[in-house]
Coordinates of C-alpha atoms and ligand atoms in Angstrom, one line a residue:
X47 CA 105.9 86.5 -27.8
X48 CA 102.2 87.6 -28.2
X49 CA 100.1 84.9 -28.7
X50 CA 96.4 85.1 -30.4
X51 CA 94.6 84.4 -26.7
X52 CA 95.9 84.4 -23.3
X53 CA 94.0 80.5 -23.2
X54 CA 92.4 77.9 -25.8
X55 CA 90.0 75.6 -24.4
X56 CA 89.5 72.3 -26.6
X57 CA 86.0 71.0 -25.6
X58 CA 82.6 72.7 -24.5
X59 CA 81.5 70.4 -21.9
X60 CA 81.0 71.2 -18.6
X61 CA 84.6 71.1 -17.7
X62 CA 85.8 73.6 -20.9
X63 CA 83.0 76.0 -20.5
X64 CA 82.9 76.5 -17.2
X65 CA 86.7 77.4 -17.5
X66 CA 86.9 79.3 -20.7
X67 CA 83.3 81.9 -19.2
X68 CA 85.5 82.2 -16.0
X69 CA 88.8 82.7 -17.4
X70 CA 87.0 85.8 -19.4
X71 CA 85.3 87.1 -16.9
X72 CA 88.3 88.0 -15.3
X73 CA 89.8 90.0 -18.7
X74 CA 91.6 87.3 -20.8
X75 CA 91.2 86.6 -24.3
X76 CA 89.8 83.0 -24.0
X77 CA 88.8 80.7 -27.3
X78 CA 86.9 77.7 -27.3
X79 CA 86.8 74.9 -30.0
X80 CA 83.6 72.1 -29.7
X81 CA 83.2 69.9 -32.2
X82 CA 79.9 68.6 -31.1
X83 CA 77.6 70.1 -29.3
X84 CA 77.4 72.8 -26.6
X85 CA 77.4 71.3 -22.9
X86 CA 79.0 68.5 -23.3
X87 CA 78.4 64.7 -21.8
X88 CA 76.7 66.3 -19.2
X89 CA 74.1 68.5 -21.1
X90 CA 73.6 66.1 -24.4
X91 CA 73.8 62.8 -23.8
X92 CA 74.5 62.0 -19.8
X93 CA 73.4 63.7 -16.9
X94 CA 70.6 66.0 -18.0
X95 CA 68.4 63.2 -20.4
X96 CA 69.0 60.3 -18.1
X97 CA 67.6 62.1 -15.4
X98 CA 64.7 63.8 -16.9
X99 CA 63.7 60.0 -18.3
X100 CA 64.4 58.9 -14.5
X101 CA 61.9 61.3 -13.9
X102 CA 59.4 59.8 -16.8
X103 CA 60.0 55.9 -15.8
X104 CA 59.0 57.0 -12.1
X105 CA 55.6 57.5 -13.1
X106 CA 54.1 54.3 -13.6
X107 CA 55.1 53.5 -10.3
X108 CA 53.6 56.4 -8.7
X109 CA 50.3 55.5 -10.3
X110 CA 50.1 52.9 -9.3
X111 CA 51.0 54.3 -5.5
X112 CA 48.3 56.7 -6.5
X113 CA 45.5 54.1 -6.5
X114 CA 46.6 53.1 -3.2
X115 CA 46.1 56.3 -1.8
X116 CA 42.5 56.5 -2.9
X117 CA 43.1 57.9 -6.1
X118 CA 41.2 56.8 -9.5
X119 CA 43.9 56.7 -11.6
X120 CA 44.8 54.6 -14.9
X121 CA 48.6 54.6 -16.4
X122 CA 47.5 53.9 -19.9
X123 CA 50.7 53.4 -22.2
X124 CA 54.0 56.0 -22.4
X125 CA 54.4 58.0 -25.7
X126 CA 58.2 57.8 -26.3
X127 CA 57.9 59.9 -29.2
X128 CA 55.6 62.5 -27.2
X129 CA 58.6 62.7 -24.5
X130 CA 61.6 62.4 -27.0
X131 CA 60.2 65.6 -28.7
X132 CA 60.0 67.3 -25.5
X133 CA 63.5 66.1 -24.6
X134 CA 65.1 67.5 -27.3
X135 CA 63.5 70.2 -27.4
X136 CA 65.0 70.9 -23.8
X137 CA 68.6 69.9 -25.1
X138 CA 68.6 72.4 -27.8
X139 CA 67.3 75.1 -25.2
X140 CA 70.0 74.1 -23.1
X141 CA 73.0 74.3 -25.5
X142 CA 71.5 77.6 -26.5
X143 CA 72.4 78.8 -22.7
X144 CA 75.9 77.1 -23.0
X145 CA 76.5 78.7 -26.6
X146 CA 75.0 82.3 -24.8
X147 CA 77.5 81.9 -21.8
X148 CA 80.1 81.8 -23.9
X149 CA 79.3 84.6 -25.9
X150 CA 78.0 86.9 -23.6
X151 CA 81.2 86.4 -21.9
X152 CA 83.7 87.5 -24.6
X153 CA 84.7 83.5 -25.3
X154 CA 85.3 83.5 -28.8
X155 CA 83.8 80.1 -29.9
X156 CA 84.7 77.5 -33.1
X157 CA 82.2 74.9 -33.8
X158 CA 84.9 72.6 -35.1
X159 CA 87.2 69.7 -34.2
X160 CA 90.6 71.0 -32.7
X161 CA 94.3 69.5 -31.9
X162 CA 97.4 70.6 -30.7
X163 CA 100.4 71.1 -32.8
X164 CA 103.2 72.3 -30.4
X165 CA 103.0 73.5 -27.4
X166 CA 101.1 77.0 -27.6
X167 CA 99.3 75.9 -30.8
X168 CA 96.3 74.8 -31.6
X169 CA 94.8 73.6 -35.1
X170 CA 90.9 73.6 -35.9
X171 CA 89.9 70.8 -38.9
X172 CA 90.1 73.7 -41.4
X173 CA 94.1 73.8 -41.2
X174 CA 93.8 77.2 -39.1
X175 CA 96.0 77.8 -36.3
X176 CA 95.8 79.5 -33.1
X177 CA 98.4 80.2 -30.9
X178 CA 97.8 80.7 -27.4
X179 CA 99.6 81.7 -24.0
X180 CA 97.7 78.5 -22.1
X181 CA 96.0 75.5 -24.1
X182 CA 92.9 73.8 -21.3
X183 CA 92.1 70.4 -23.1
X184 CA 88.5 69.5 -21.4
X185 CA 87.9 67.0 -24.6
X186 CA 85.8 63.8 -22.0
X187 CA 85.4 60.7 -22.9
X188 CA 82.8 58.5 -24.9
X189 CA 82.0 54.7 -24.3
X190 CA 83.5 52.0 -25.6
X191 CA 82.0 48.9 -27.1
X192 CA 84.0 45.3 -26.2
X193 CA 85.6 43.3 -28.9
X194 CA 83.5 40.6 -29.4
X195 CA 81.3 39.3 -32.8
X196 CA 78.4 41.3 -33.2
X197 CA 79.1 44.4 -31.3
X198 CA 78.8 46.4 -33.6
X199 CA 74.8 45.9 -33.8
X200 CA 74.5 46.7 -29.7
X201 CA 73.8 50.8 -28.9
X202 CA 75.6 52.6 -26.1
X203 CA 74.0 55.5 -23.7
X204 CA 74.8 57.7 -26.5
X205 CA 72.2 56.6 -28.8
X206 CA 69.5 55.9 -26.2
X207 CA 68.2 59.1 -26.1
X208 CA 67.4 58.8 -30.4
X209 CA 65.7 55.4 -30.5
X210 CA 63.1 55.4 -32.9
X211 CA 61.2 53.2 -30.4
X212 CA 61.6 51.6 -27.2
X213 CA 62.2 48.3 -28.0
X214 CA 59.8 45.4 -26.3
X215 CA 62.9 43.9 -24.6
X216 CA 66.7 44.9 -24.1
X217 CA 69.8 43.3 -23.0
X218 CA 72.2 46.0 -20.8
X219 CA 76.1 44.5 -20.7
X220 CA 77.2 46.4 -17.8
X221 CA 77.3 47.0 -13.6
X222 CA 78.3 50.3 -13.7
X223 CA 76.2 53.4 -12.5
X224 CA 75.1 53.9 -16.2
X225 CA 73.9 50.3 -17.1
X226 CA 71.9 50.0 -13.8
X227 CA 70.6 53.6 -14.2
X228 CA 69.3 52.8 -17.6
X229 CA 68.2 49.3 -16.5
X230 CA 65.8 51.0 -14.2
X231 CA 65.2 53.5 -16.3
X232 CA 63.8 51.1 -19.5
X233 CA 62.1 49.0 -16.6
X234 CA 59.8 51.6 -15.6
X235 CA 59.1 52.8 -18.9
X236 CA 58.0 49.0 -19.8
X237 CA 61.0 47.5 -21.3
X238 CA 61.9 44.3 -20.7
X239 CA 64.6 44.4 -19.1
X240 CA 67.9 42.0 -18.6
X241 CA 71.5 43.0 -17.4
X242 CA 74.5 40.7 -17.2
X243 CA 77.2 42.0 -15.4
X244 CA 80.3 39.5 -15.2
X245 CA 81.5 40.6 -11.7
X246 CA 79.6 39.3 -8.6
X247 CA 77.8 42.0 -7.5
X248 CA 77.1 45.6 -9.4
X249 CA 78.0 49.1 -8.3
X250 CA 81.7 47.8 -7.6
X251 CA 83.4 50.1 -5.1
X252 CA 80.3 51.0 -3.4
X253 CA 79.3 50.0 0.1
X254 CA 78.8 46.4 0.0
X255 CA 75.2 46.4 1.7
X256 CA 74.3 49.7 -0.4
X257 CA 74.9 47.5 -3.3
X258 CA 73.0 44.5 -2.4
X259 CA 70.2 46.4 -1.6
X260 CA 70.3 48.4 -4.3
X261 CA 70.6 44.9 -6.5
X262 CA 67.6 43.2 -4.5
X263 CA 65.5 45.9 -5.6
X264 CA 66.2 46.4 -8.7
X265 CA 65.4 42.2 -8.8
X266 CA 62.4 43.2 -6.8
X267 CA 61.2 45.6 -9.7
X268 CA 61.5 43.2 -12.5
X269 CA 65.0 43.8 -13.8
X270 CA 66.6 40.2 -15.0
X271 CA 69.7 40.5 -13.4
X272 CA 72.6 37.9 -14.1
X273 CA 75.5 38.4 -11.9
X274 CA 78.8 36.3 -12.6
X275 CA 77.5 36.3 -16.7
X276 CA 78.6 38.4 -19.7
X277 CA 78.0 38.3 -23.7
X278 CA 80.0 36.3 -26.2
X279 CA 78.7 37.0 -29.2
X280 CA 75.5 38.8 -30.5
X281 CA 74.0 38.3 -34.0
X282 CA 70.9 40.0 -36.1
X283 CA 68.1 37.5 -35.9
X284 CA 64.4 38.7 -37.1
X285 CA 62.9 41.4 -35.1
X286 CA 66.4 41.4 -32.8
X287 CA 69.5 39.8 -31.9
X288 CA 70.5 36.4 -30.7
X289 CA 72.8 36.7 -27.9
X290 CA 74.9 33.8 -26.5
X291 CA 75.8 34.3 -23.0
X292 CA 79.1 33.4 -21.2
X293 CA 77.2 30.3 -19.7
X294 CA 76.2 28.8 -22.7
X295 CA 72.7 30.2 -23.0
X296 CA 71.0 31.7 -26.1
X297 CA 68.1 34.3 -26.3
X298 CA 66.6 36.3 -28.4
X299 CA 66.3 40.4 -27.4
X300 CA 64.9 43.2 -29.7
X301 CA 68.1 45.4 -28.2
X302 CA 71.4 45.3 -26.7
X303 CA 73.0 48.0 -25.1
X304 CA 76.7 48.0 -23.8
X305 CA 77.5 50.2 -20.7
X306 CA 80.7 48.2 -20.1
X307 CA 83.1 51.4 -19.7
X308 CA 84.5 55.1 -21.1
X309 CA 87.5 55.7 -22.7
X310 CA 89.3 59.3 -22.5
X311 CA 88.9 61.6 -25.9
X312 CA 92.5 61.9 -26.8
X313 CA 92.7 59.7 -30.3
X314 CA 94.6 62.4 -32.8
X315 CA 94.5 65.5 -30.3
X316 CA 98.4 65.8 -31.1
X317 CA 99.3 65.3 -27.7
X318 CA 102.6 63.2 -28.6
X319 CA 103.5 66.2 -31.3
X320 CA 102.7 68.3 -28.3
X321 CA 105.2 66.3 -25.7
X322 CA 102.0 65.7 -23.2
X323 CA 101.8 62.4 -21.8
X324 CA 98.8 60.1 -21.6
X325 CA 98.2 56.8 -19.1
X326 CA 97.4 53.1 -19.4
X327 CA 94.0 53.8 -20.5
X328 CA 94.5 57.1 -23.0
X329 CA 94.1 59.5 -19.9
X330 CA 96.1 62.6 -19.9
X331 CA 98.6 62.7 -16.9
X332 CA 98.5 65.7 -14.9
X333 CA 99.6 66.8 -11.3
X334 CA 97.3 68.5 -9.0
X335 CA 96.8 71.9 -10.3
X336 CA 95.7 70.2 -13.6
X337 CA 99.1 70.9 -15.4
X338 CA 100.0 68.4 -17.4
X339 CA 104.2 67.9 -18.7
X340 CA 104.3 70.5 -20.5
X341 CA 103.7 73.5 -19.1
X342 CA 101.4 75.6 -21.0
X343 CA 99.1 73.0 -21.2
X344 CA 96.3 71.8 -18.6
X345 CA 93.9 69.3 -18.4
X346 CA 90.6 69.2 -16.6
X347 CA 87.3 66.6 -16.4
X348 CA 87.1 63.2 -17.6
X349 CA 89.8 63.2 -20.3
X350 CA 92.1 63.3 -16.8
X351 CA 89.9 60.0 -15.6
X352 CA 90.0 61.3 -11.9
X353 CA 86.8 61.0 -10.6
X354 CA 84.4 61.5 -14.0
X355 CA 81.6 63.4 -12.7
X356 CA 80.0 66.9 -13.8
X357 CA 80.8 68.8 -10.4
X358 CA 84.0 67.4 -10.1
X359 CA 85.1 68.8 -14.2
X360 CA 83.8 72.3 -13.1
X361 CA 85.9 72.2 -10.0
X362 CA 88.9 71.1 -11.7
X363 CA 87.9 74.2 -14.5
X364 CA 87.5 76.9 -12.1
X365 CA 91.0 75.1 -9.5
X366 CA 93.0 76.2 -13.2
X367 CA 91.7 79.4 -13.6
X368 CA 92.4 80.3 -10.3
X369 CA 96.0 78.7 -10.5
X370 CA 96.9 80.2 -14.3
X371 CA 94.7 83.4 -14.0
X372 CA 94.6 84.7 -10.6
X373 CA 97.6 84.1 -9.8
X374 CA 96.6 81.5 -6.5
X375 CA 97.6 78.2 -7.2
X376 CA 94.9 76.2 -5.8
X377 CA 94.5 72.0 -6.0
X378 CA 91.5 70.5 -6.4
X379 CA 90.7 69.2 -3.6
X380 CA 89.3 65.4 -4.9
X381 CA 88.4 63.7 -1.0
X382 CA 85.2 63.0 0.0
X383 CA 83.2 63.7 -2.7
X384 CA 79.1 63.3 -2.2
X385 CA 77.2 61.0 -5.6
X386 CA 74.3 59.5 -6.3
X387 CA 73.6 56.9 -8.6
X388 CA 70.1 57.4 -9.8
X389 CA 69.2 54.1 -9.3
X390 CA 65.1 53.1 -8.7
X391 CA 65.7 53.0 -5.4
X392 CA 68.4 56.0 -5.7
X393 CA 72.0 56.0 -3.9
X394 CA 73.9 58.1 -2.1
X395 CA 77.0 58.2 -0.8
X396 CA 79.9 59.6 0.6
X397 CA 83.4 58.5 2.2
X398 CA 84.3 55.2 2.8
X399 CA 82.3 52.2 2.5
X400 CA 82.4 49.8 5.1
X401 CA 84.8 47.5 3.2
X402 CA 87.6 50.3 2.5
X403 CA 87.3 51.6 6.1
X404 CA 87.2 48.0 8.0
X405 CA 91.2 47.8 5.8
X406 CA 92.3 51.1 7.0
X407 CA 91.4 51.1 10.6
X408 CA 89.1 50.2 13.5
X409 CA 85.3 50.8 13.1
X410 CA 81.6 51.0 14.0
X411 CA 78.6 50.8 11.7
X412 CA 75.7 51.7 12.0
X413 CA 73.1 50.6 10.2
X414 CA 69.3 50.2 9.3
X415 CA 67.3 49.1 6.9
X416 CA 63.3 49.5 6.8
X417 CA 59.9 49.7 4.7
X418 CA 59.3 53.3 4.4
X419 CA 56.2 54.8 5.5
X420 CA 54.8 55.8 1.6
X421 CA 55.3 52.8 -0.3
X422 CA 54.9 50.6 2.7
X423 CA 51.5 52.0 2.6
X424 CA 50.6 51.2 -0.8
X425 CA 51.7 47.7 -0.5
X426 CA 54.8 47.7 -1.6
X427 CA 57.5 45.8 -0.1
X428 CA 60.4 48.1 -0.9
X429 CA 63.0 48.6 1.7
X430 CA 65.6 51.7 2.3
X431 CA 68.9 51.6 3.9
X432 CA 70.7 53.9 6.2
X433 CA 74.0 53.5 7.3
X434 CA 76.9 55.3 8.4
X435 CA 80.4 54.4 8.9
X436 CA 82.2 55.6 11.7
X437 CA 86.0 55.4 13.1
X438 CA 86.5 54.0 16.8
X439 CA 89.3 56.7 17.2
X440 CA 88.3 59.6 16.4
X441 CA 84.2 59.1 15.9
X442 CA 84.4 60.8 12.5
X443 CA 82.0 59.3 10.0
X444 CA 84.6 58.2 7.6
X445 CA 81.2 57.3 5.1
X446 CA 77.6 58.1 5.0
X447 CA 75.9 55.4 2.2
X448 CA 71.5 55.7 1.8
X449 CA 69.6 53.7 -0.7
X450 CA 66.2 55.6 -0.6
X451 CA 64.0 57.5 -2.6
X452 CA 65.5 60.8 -2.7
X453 CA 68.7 59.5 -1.3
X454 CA 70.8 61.9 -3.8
X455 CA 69.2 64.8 -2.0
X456 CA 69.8 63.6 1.0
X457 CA 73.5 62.7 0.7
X458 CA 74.0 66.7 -1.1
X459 CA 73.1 67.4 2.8
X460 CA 75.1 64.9 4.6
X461 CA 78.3 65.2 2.7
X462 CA 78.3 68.9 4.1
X463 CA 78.8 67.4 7.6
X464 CA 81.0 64.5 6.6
X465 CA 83.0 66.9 4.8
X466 CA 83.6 68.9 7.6
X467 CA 84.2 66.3 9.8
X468 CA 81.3 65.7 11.9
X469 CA 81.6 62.7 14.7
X470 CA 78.6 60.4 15.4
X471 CA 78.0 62.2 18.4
X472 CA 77.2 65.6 16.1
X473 CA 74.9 63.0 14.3
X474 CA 73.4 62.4 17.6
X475 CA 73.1 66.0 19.4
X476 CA 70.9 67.0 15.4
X477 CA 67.4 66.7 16.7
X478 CA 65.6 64.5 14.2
X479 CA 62.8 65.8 11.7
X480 CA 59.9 63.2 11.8
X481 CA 58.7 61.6 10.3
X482 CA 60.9 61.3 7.1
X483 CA 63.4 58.2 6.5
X484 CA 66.3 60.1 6.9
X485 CA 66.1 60.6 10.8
X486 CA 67.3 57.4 11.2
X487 CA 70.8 58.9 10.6
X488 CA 70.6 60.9 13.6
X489 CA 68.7 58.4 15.7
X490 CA 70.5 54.9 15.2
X491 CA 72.1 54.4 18.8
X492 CA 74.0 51.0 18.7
X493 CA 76.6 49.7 16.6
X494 CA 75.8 46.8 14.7
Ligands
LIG619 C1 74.9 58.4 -19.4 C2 75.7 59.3 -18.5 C3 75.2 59.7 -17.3 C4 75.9 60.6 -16.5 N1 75.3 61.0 -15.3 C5 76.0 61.8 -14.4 C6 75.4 62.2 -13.3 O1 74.2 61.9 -13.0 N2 76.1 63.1 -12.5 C7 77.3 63.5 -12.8 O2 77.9 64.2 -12.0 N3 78.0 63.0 -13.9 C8 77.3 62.2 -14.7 N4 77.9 61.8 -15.9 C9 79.3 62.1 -16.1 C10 79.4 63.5 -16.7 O3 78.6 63.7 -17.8 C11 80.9 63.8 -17.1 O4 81.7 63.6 -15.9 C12 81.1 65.3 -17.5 O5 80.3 65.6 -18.6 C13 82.6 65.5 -17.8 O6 82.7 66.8 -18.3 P1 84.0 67.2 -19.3 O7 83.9 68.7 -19.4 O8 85.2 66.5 -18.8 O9 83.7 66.5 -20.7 P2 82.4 66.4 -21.6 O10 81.2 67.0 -20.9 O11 82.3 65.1 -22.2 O12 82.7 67.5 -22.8 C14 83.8 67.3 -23.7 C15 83.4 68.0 -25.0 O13 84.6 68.0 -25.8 C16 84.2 67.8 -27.1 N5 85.4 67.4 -27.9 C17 86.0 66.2 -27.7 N6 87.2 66.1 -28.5 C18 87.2 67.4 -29.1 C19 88.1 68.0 -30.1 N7 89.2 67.3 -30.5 N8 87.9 69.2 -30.5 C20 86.8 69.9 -30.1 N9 85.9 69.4 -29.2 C21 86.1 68.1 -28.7 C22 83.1 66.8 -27.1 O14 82.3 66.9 -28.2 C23 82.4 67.3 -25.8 O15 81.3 68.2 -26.1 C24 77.2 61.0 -16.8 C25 77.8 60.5 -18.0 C26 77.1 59.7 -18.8 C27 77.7 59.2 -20.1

């Protein structure tokens, strides 16, 4: 049967295009459908804004630093709409590289909603139809607001990056890596800040003293964190919203912003017409080539919920091309995967954390925690964490976890040697490089 492409991506995040530019470059006929904007989550609203405004809330801090150093230096206030503009201006640059990938790659690209209709057929929102030999649904998620009076008033991190202004104070409903990314984020650009997170302790799965570090700090900074509290009900008052807390408390703050989860994009794709099957929380199902139940249709990045992250939706992108296209099936490979969360102080992390190892089998930690030399000097009583995780029986390090300035960089590095199995003794025979903080992973002799 000839088909109108060999493949039809649904989705131009980093996931679809990745998949659809690579799929081309090798000689098929590949289509793409977005119904937003080029470069997804990643590019428009996740990884690319939140880090360049990590970048601006750091600076207040490092004035301050500054003056400690001998420098005469005054922070003056921060011009959201002077950096929104420049933001922006750097999205739209940005999806004009996606949308130029695309094109200069061959992928013939729709700016419009699409759904399947059987299983080689897609449908754009215009009623036109494309057949195709493979369908790649890379359609991601978008976050989901709880059910509770009010909601509807409270923003999400979609809509941070358009506020008209930063408000004077904001509530954050979340512990995720989002809510206590933006928490920081809002803190150092002079929002007050409060989070409520109903579990005990934030950053749940993470190492257990990464966390509490990580929470101490952020404490430290001037974040009001509640732990053990969540939202019942919010409701427009003048000049912000009167929020009633799981404890009975009331106050008043000018915004509320809900980080309390994602949901997969597959509302009205026509996956049931299609025969693919989804999960318990809308996530399509699919093995380890990507492939969901029905054959000629894959699934890649964070409409799969595996492990929602940017390099992890590529991977999964080019693992199908490379399965479909070339002819080598090849599984993505999803175990020990290096992240940061770009917390102020940042974490990084990879393998096990001290919890999940202690259950699986015998261990040593090692571990230190310190003032670092730069902010120690300025006065600040910051601290930074180092800490690996290692087995008793094989002196692997099952997990490598840093809270630091940096620490994302630093765990891109480490994960090379945890991923290729490095004992504590390689650890040991690296010669450190001093005086940084991170030579106290090759120098920490005794368990703890
Ligand atoms: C605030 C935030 C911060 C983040 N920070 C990081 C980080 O620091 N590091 C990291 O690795 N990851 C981070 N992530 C996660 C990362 O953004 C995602 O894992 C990644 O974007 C997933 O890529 P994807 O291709 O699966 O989907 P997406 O990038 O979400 O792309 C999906 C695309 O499909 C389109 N679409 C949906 N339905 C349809 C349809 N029916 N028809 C046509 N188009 C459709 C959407 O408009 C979207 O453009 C962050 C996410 C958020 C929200």
């Amino acid at each position: 049967m000839a088909f109108d492409y060999d493949l039809f991506v649904i989705g131009g995040g980093s996931g679809g295009v990745r998949a659809a530019r690579v799929a081309a470059q090798g000689g098929a006929k590949v289509a793409l459908a977005e119904e937003d904007r080029y470069g997804g989550t990643c590019v428009i609203r996740g990884c690319v804004p939140k880090k360049l405004m990590v970048f601006a809330s750091e600076y207040h801090a490092a004035m301050a630093d500054a003056q400690s150093y001998g420098w005469t230096v005054h922070a003056g206030g921060f011009d959201w709409d002077a950096f929104k503009t420049k933001l922006h201006t750097e999205l739209d640059r940005l999806e004009g590289v996606y949308r130029g990938i695309l094109r200069n790659n061959g992928v013939e690209s729709f700016d419009a909603r699409a759904r399947l209709v059987d299983p080689h057929t897609v449908e754009l929102a215009d009623g036109t139809r494309k057949s195709a030999r493979h369908i790649l649904i890379a359609t991601g998620g978008r976050p989901v607001k709880p059910d509770l009076p009010g909601a509807e008033h409270a923003i999400t991190s979609n809509d941070i990056f358009h506020l008209e202004t930063l408000p004077k104070s904001i509530l954050i409903i979340g512990g995720g890596y989002i809510a206590c990314e933006f928490a920081c984020i809002l803190n150092g650009l002079g929002v007050q800040v409060t989070q409520f997170y109903r579990g005990a302790q934030i950053l749940r799965g993470f190492d257990g003293e990464a966390r509490g570090l990580v929470s101490d700090e952020m404490i430290q900074s001037g974040i009001d964190l509640h732990l053990g509290t969540n939202i019942e009900a919010m409701e427009p008052a003048e000049d912000g919203y009167r929020v009633t807390a799981t404890n009975g408390t009331e106050a008043m703050y000018q915004q509320v912003m809900f980080a309390t989860g994602r949901a997969p994009n597959t509302e009205d794709l026509g996956l049931e017409a299609a025969g693919v099957a989804t999960g318990r929380k809308g996530e399509i199902v699919v093995d380890e080539y990507s492939q969901t139940g029905v054959p000629s249709v894959y699934a890649i990045g964070d409409v799969t919920d595996r492990v929602n992250l940017t390099p992890v939706a590529i991977r999964e992108g080019m693992a199908f091309v490379e399965t479909v296209f070339n002819g080598n099936p090849t599984p993505v490979d999803h175990d020990l995967i290096p992240t940061a969360i770009f917390t102020q102080p940042e974490m990084g992390t990879v393998g096990l954390s001290e919890e999940a190892a202690r259950d699986q089998e015998p261990i040593d930690v090692y571990c230190t925690s310190f003032k670092p030399m730069q902010t120690a000097f300025a006065g600040r009583p910051d601290r930074v964490l180092m800490k690996l995780v290692v087995s008793r029986e094989t002196r692997k390090v099952l997990g490598c976890h840093i809270v630091a300035p940096g620490a994302g960089e630093m765990i891109q590095l480490a994960g090379i040697a945890v991923k290729m199995g490095a004992t504590k003794e390689d650890f040991d025979r690296t010669v450190a490089v001093h005086p940084t903080m991170s030579e106290e992973l090759v120098t920490m002799k005794t368990p703890i």
